[in-house]
Coordinates of C-alpha atoms in Angstrom, one line a residue:
Chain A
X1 CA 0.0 0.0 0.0
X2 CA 2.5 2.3 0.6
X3 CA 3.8 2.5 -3.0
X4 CA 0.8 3.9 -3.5
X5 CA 1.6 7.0 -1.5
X6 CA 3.6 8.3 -4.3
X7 CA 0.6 9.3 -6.3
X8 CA -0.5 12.8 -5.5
X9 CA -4.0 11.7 -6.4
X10 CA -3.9 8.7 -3.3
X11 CA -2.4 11.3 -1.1
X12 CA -5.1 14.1 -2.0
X13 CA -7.5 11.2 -1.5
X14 CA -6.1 10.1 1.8
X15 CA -5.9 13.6 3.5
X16 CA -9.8 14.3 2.2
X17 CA -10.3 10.9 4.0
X18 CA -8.6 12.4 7.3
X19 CA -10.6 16.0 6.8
X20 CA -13.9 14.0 6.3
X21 CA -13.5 11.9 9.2
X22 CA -13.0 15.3 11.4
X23 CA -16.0 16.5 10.4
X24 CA -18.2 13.3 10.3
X25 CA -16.8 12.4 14.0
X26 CA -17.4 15.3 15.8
X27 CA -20.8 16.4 13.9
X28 CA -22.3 12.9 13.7
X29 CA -21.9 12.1 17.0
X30 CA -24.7 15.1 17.9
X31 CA -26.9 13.7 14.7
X32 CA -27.0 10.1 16.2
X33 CA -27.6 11.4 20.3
X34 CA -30.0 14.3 19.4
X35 CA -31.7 11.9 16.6
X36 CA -31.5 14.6 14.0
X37 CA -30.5 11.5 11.3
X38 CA -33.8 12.1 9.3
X39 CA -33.3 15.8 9.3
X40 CA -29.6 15.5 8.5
X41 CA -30.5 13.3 5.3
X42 CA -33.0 15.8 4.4
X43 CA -29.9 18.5 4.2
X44 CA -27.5 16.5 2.4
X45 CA -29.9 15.2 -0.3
X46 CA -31.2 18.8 -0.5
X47 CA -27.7 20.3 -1.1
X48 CA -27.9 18.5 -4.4
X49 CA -29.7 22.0 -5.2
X50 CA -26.3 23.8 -4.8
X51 CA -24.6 21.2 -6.9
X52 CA -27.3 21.9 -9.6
X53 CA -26.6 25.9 -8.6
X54 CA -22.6 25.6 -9.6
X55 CA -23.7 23.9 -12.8
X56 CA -26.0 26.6 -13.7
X57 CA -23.6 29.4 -12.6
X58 CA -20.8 27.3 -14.3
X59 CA -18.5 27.6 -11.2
X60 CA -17.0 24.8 -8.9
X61 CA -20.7 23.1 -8.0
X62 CA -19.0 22.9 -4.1
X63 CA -19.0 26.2 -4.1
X64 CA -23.1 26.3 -5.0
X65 CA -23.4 23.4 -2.5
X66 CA -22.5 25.7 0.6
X67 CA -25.1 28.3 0.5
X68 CA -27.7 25.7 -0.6
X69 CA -26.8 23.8 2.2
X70 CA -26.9 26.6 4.5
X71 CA -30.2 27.8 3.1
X72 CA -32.4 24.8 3.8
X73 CA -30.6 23.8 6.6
X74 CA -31.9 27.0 8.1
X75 CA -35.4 26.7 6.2
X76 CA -35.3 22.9 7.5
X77 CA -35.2 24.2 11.2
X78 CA -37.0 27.0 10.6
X79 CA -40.0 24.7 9.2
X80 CA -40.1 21.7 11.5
X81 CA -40.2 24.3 14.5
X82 CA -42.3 26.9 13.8
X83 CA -44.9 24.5 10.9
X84 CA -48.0 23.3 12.1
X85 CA -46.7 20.7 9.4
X86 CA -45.5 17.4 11.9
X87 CA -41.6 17.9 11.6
X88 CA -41.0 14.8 8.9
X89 CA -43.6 15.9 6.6
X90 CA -41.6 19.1 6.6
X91 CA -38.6 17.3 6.1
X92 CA -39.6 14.8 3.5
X93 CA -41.3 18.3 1.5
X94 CA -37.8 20.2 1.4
X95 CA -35.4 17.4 1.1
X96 CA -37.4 16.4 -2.3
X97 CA -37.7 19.6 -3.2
X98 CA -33.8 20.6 -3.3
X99 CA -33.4 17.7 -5.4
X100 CA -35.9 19.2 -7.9
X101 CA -34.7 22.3 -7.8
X102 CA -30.7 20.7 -8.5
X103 CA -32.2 18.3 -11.4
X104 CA -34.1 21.1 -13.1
X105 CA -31.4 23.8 -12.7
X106 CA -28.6 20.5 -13.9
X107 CA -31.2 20.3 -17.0
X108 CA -31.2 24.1 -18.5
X109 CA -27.2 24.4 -18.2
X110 CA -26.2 23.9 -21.9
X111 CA -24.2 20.9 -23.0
X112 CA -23.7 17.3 -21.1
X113 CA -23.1 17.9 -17.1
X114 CA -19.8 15.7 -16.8
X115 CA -18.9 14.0 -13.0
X116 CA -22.6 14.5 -12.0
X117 CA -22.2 11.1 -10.6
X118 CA -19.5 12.3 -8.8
X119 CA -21.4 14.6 -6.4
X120 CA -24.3 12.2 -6.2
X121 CA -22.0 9.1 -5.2
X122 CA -18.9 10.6 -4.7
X123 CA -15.0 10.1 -5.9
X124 CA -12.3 10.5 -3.7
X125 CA -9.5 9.9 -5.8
X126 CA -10.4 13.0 -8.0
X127 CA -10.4 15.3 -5.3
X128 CA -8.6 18.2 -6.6
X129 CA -6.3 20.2 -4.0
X130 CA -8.3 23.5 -4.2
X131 CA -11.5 21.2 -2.3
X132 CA -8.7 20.0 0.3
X133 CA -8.2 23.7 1.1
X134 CA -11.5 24.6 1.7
X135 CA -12.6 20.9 3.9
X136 CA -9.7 22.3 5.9
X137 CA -10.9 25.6 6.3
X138 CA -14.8 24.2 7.1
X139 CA -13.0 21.4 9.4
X140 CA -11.7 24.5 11.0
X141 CA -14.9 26.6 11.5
X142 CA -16.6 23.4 13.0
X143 CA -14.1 23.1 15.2
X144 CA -14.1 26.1 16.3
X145 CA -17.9 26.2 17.0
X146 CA -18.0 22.9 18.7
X147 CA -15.5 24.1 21.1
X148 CA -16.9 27.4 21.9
X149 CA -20.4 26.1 22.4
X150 CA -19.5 22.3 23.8
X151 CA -21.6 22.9 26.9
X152 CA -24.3 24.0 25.9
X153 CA -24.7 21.7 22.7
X154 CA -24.4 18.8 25.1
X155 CA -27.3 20.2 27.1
X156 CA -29.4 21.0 24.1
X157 CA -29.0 17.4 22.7
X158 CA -29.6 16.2 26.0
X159 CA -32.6 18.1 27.3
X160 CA -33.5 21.3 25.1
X161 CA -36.6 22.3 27.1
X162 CA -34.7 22.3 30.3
X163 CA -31.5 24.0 28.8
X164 CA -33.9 26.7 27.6
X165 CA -35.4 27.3 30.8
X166 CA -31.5 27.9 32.3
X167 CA -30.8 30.7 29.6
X168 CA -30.0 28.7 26.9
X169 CA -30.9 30.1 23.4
X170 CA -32.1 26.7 22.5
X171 CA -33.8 27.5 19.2
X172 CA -31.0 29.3 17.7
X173 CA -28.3 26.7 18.8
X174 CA -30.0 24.5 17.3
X175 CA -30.0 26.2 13.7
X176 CA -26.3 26.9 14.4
X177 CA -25.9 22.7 15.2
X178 CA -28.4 22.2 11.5
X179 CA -25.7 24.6 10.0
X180 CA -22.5 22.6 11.0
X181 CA -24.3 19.5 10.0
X182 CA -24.5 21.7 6.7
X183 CA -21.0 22.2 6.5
X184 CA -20.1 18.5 7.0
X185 CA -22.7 17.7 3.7
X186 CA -20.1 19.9 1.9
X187 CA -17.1 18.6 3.3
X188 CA -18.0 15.0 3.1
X189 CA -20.2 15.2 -0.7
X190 CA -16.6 15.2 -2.9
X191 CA -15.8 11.5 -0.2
X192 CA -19.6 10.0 -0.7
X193 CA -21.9 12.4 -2.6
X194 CA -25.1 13.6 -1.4
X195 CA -26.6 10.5 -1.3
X196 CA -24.4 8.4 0.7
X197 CA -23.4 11.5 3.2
X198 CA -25.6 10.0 5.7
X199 CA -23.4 6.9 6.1
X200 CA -20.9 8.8 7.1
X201 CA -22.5 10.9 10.0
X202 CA -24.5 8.2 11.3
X203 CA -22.2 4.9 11.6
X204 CA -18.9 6.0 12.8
X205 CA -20.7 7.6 15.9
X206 CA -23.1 4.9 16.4
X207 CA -19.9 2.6 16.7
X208 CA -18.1 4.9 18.8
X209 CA -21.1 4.7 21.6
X210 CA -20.6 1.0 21.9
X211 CA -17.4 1.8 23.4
X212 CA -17.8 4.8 25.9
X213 CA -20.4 7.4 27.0
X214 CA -18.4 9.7 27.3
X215 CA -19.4 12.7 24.4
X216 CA -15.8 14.0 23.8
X217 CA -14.4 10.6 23.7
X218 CA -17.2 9.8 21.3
X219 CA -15.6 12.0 18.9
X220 CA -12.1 11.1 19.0
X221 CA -13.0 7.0 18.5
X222 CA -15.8 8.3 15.9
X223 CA -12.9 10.1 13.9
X224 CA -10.5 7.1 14.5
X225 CA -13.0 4.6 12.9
X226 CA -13.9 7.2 10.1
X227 CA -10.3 7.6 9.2
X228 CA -9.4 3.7 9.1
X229 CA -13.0 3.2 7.5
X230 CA -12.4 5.5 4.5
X231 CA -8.7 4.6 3.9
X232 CA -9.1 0.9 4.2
X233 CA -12.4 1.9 1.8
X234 CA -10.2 3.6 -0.3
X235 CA -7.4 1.0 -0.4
X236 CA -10.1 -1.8 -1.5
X237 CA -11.7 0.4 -4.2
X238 CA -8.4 1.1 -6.0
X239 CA -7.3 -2.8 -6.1
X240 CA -10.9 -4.0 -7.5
X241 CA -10.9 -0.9 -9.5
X242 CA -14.7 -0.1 -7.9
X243 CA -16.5 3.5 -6.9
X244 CA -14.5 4.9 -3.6
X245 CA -17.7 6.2 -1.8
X246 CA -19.6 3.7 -2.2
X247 CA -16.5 1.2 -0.8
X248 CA -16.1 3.2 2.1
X249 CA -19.8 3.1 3.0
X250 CA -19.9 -0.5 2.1
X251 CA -16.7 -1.1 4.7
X252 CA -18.4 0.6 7.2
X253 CA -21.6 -0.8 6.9
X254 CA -19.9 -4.7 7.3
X255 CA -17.8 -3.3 10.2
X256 CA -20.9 -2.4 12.1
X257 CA -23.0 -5.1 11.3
X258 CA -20.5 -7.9 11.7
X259 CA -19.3 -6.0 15.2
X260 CA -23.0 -5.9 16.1
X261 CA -23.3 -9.8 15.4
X262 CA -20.6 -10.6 17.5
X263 CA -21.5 -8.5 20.2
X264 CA -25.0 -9.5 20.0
X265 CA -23.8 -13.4 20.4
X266 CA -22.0 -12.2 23.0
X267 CA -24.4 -11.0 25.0
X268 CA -26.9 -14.0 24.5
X269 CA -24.1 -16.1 25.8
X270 CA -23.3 -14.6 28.5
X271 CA -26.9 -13.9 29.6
Chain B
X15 CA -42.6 46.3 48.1
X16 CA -43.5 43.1 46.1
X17 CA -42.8 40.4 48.3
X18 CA -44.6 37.6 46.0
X19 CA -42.8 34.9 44.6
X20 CA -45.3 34.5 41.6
X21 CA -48.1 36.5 41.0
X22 CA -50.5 35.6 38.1
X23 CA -53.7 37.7 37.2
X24 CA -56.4 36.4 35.1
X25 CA -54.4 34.2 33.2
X26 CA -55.7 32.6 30.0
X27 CA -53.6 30.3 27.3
X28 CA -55.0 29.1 24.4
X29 CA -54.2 26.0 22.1
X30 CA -55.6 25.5 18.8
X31 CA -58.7 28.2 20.0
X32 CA -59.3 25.8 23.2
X33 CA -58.5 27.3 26.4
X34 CA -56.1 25.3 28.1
X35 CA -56.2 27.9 31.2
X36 CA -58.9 30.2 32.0
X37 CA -58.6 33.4 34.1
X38 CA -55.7 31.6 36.7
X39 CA -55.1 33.8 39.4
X40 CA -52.4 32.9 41.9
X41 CA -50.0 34.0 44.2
X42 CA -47.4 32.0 45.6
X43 CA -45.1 33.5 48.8
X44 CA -41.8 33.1 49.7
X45 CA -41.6 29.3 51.3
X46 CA -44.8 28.5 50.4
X47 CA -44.9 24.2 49.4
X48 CA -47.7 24.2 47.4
X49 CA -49.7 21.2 46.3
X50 CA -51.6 21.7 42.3
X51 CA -53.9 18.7 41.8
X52 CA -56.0 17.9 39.2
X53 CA -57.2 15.3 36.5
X54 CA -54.8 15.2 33.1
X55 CA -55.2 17.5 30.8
X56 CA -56.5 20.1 33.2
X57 CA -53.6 22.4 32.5
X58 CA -51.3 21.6 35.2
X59 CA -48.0 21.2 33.0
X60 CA -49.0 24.5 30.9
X61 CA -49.8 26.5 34.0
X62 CA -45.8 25.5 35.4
X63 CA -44.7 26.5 31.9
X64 CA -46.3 29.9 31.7
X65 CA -44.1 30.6 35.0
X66 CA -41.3 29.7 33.0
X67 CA -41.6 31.5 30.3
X68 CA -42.1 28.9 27.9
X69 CA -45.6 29.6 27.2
X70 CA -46.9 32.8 26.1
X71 CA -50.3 33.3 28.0
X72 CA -52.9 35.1 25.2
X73 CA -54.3 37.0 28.3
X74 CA -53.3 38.4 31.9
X75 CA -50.1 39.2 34.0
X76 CA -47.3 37.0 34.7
X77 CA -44.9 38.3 37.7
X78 CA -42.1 35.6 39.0
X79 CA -40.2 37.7 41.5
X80 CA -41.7 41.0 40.5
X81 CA -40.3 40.1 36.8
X82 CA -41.3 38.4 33.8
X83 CA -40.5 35.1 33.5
X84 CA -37.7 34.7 31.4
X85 CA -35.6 37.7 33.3
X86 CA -36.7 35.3 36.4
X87 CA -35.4 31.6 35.1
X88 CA -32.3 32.4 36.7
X89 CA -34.0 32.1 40.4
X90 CA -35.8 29.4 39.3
X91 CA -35.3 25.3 39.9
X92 CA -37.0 22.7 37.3
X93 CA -38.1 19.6 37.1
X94 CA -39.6 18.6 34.3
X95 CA -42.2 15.6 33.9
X96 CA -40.3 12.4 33.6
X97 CA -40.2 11.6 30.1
X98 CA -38.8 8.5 28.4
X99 CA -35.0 10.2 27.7
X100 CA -32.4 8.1 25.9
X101 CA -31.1 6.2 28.4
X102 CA -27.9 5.4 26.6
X103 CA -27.3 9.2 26.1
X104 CA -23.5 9.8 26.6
X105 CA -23.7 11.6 29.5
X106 CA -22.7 11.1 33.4
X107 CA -24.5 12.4 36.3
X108 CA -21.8 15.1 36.8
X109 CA -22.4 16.5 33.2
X110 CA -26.0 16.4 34.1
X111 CA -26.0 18.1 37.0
X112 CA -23.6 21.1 35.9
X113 CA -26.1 21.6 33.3
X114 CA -28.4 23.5 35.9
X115 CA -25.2 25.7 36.3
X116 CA -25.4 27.0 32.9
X117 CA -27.5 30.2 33.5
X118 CA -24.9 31.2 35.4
X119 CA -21.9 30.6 33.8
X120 CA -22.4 32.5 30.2
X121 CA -21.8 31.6 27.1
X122 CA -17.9 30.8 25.3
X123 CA -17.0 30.0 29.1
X124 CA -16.1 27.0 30.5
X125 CA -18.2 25.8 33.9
X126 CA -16.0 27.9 36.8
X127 CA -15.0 26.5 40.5
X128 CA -18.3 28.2 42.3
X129 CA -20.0 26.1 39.3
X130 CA -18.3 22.5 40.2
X131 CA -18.6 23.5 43.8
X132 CA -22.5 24.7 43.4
X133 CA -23.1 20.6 41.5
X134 CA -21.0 19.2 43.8
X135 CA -23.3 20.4 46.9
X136 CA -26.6 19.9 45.1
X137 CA -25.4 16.6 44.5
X138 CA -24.7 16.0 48.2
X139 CA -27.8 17.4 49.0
X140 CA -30.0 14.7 47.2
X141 CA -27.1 12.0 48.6
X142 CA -26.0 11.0 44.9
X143 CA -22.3 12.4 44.9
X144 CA -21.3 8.8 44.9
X145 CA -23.1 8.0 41.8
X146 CA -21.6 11.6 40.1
X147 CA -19.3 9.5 36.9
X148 CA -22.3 7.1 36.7
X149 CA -23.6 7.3 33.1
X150 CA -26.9 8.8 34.0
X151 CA -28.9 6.2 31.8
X152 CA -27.6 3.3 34.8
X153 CA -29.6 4.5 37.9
X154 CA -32.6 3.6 38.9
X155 CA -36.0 5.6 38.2
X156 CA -35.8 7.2 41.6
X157 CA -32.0 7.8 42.4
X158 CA -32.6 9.4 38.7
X159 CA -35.1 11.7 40.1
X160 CA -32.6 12.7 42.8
X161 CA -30.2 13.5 40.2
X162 CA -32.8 15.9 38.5
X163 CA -33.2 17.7 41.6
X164 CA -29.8 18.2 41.7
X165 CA -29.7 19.9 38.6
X166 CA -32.5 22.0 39.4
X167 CA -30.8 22.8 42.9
X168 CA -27.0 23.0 41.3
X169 CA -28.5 27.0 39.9
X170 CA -29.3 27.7 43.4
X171 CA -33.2 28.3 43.1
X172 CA -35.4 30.4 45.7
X173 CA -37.9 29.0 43.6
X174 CA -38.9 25.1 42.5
X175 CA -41.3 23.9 40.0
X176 CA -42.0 20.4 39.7
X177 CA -43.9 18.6 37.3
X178 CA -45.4 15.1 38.3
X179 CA -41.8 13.9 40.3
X180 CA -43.1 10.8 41.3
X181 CA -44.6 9.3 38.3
X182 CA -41.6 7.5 37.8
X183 CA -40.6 5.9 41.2
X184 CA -42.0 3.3 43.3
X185 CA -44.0 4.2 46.3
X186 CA -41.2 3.6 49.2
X187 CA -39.0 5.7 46.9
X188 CA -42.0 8.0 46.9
X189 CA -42.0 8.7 50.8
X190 CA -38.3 9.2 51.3
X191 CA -38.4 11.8 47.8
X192 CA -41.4 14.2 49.3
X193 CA -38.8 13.8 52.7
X194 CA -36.1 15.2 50.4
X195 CA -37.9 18.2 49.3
X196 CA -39.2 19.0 53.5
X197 CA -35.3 20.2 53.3
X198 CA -35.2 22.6 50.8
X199 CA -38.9 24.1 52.1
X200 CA -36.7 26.4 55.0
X201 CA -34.2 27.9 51.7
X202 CA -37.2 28.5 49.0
X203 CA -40.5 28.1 47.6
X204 CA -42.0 24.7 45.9
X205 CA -44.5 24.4 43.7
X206 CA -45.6 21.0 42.5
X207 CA -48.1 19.5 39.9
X208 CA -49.5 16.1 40.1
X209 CA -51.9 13.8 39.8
X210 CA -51.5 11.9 42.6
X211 CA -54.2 14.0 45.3
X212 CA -53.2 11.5 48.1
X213 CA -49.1 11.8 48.2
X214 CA -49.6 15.3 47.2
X215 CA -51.8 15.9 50.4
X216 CA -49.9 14.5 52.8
X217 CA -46.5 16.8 52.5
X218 CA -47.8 20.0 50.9
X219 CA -48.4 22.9 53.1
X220 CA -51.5 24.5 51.1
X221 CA -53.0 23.2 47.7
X222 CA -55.3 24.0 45.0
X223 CA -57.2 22.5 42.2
X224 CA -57.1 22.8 38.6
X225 CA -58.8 22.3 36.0
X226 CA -58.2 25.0 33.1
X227 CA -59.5 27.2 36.5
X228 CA -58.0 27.5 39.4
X229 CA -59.2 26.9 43.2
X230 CA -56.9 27.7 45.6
X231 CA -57.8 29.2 49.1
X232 CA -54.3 29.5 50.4
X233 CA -54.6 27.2 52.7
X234 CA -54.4 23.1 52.8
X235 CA -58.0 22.9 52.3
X236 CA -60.4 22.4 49.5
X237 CA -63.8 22.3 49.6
X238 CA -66.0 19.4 48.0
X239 CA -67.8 21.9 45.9
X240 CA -64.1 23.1 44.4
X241 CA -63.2 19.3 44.1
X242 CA -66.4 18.9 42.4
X243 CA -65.8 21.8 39.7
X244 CA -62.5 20.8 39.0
X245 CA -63.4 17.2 38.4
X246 CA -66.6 17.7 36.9
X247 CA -68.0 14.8 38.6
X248 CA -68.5 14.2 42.2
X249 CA -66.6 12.3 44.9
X250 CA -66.3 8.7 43.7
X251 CA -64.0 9.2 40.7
X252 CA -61.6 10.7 43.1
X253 CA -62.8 9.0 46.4
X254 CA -60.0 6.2 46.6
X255 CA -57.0 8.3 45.9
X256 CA -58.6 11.4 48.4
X257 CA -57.3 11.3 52.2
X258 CA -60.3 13.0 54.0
X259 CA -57.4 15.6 55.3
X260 CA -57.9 17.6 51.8
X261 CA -61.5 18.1 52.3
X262 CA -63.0 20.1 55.4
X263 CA -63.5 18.5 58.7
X264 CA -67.2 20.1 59.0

């Protein structure tokens, strides 16, 4: 494997791996505790607006993913608070409607819309170094936000009526927590694509809580296992020449279930 | 000059055009333990949540500590009804605890030594500091109760609202929790909801009825008539759980 470290394209693919697994570790871990997975599909699937955006616009369709992403993560929040609709109805409304909206905005750019398939599913070996930059920079700003706001998030996920009656503004924290979840759909969509995104935020940090409950280390095993998931993901899909994303999730997917199995067995056995 | 703890005047919330309260009036003084009984769906969560500030009344005035209710929430203790939480949540009693601290720390700040030192007594208090790195999910339905209490303590209340705290605990548990809160009754004032008239009656100081209105005669006592109105229907829907101590010795 190591060999194939001399490729820029394995490194580039390697370090997206790394950034990803930063932002899917620390962000998924609040998705999977606060059960915000169904609102956090509906914000990936809907950024494929934004990809549909950078077509249109003919710039870097990343670059129309973040302010889509941002806009209905706020609209999602918005909606499933303030709606009379029940929260999933609002959900299921939006995240088909970004979809529309990419499709339709996809169909009236001119000519043939190469790599489409690359945002839906994902391609981590084409990740060009300019995307690296800015994962970086949005690892960074999650970061940053988690670290400030840690306490509070953690009551918020934990009890959001009772961490608004102690002075917490619960309503906006949570938009800003629907944002970061945002951000991670951007950072994660050039390792997955939209549609897989929620593979990523979901079973690293459901592994992770088999091991600790502890929040903090939640994150640091979640990152581990996203890290080793993707490269050993990325590893397999070079050598049997299949799609990266789609390895990755399939890794991670077998991880889980085989360590549930075992650990299930376990249990019974013992019991 | 305004000695009250909470004062509410003709107070009226609305839900989908039904009145969930109609024209509450109540005053609550400083150590007061009062008692709020009355069947579900009468209004007894709303009417703790209007004190909070988490539900805007459409009618009437709302005074906690001669304030509105959200400038109050700092001086006030919660306990909200038991509800089926995640038990595997990734958090230890500790963690829950200094939660309650949170209105007083400020935000971008990490919790501060009076803030460990304010959980750490709380959690004394309800006799659960040996249980403080216990994941909070792996305690028992009534030492988790204690723990809540702690958090509500941990901001250092003069005021405590509780909503249905024995719902989840077993009846023995039940005794020694209403002991628990005779302790706090010298340092601030308790109000609790619940359906439960006969536990209620026994370690409450005054009580009242409701049923989207209130009847309260600042006292422990409640007439038949008011037990009547609140229950729409007389004495033998009520009769078994009712210790004759609520109602009039005439």
């Amino acid at each position: 494997m190591l060999e194939l470290l001399q490729y820029e394209f394995v490194r580039n693919a390697i370090a997206a791996g790394i950034l990803a697994s930063i932002a899917c570790g620390i962000i998924g871990v609040y998705v999977v505790v606060k059960r915000i997975v169904f609102i956090s599909g509906g914000i990936a699937h809907a950024s494929f607006g934004g990809i549909g955006l950078g077509y249109y616009l003919g710039i870097n369709p990343i670059l129309g993913v973040l302010p889509f992403s941002i806009a209905s993560a706020l609209s999602m929040g918005w909606v499933s608070k303030r709606s009379r609709l029940p929260e999933d109805t609002a959900i299921g409304i939006l995240w088909a409607l970004g979809m529309s909206i990419g499709i339709i905005l996809v169909s009236l750019t001119p000519g043939y819309a190469p790599d489409l398939m690359t945002y839906l599913f994902g391609n981590i070996l084409t990740v060009p170094f300019s995307d690296i930059v800015l994962m970086l920079i949005l690892d960074a700003v999650i970061l940053v936000v988690v670290y400030s706001f840690y306490k509070e998030f953690l009551a918020l996920c934990f009890d959001e009526e009772f961490a608004t009656v102690r002075g917490v503004a619960a309503e906006r924290l949570y938009l800003v927590l629907l944002c970061l979840i945002a951000l991670t759909v951007v950072v994660l969509i050039r390792v997955v694509g939209v549609i897989l995104v929620i593979a990523l935020l979901t079973i690293p940090a459901a592994m992770s809580r088999q091991f600790t409950s502890n929040l903090k280390k939640m994150m640091l095993l979640s990152i581990i296992f996203g890290a080793v998931f993707s490269s050993g993901g990325i590893w397999l899909s070079y050598m049997f020449d299949v799609p990266s994303g789609a390895t990755i999730v399939l890794v991670m997917s077998v991880v889980y279930l085989l360590y549930s199995l075992v650990k299930g067995i376990g249990s019974r056995g013992s019991a | 000059m305004n000695s009250a703890v909470i004062e509410l005047k003709d107070v009226w919330v609305h839900y989908d055009g039904m009145p969930i309260l109609e024209g509450v009036d109540l005053v609550v003084e400083p150590h007061d333990f009062l008692g709020i009984i009355g069947p579900n769906g009468g209004g007894k969560s709303t009417l703790l949540k209007v004190i909070l500030g988490l539900v805007n009344p459409s009618r009437g005035v709302i005074k906690v500590f001669g304030d509105t209710p959200k400038s109050a929430r700092r001086d006030i203790g919660y306990l909200p009804q038991y509800s089926l939480f995640d038990m595997e949540f990734p958090m230890s009693v500790w963690e829950v605890v200094l939660t309650g601290r949170l209105g007083h720390t400020g935000l971008l700040k990490r919790y501060s030594e009076d803030d460990k030192k304010a959980a750490y007594d709380a959690l004394e208090e309800v006799d659960m500091l040996e249980y403080k790195d216990r994941q909070i999910g792996k305690l028992s339905g009534g030492q988790r109760q204690r723990v809540f209490i702690a958090r509500a303590l941990a901001g250092e209340p003069k005021l405590l609202l509780l909503d249905e705290p024995t719902t989840s605990i077993d009846s023995i548990m039940q005794e020694e929790f209403y002991e628990l809160l005779n302790k706090f009754k010298a340092k601030m004032a308790i109000v609790m909801v619940s359906h439960d008239i006969s536990a209620v009656s026994v370690y409450v100081d005054k009580i009242a009825c409701l049923n989207h209105r209130l009847f309260y005669h600042h006292s422990k006592e409640l007439t038949s008539e008011d037990l009547e109105a609140a229950y729409q229907c007389p004495v033998d829907m009520i009769a078994h759980g009712v210790p004759h101590r609520v109602l009039k010795k005439h």
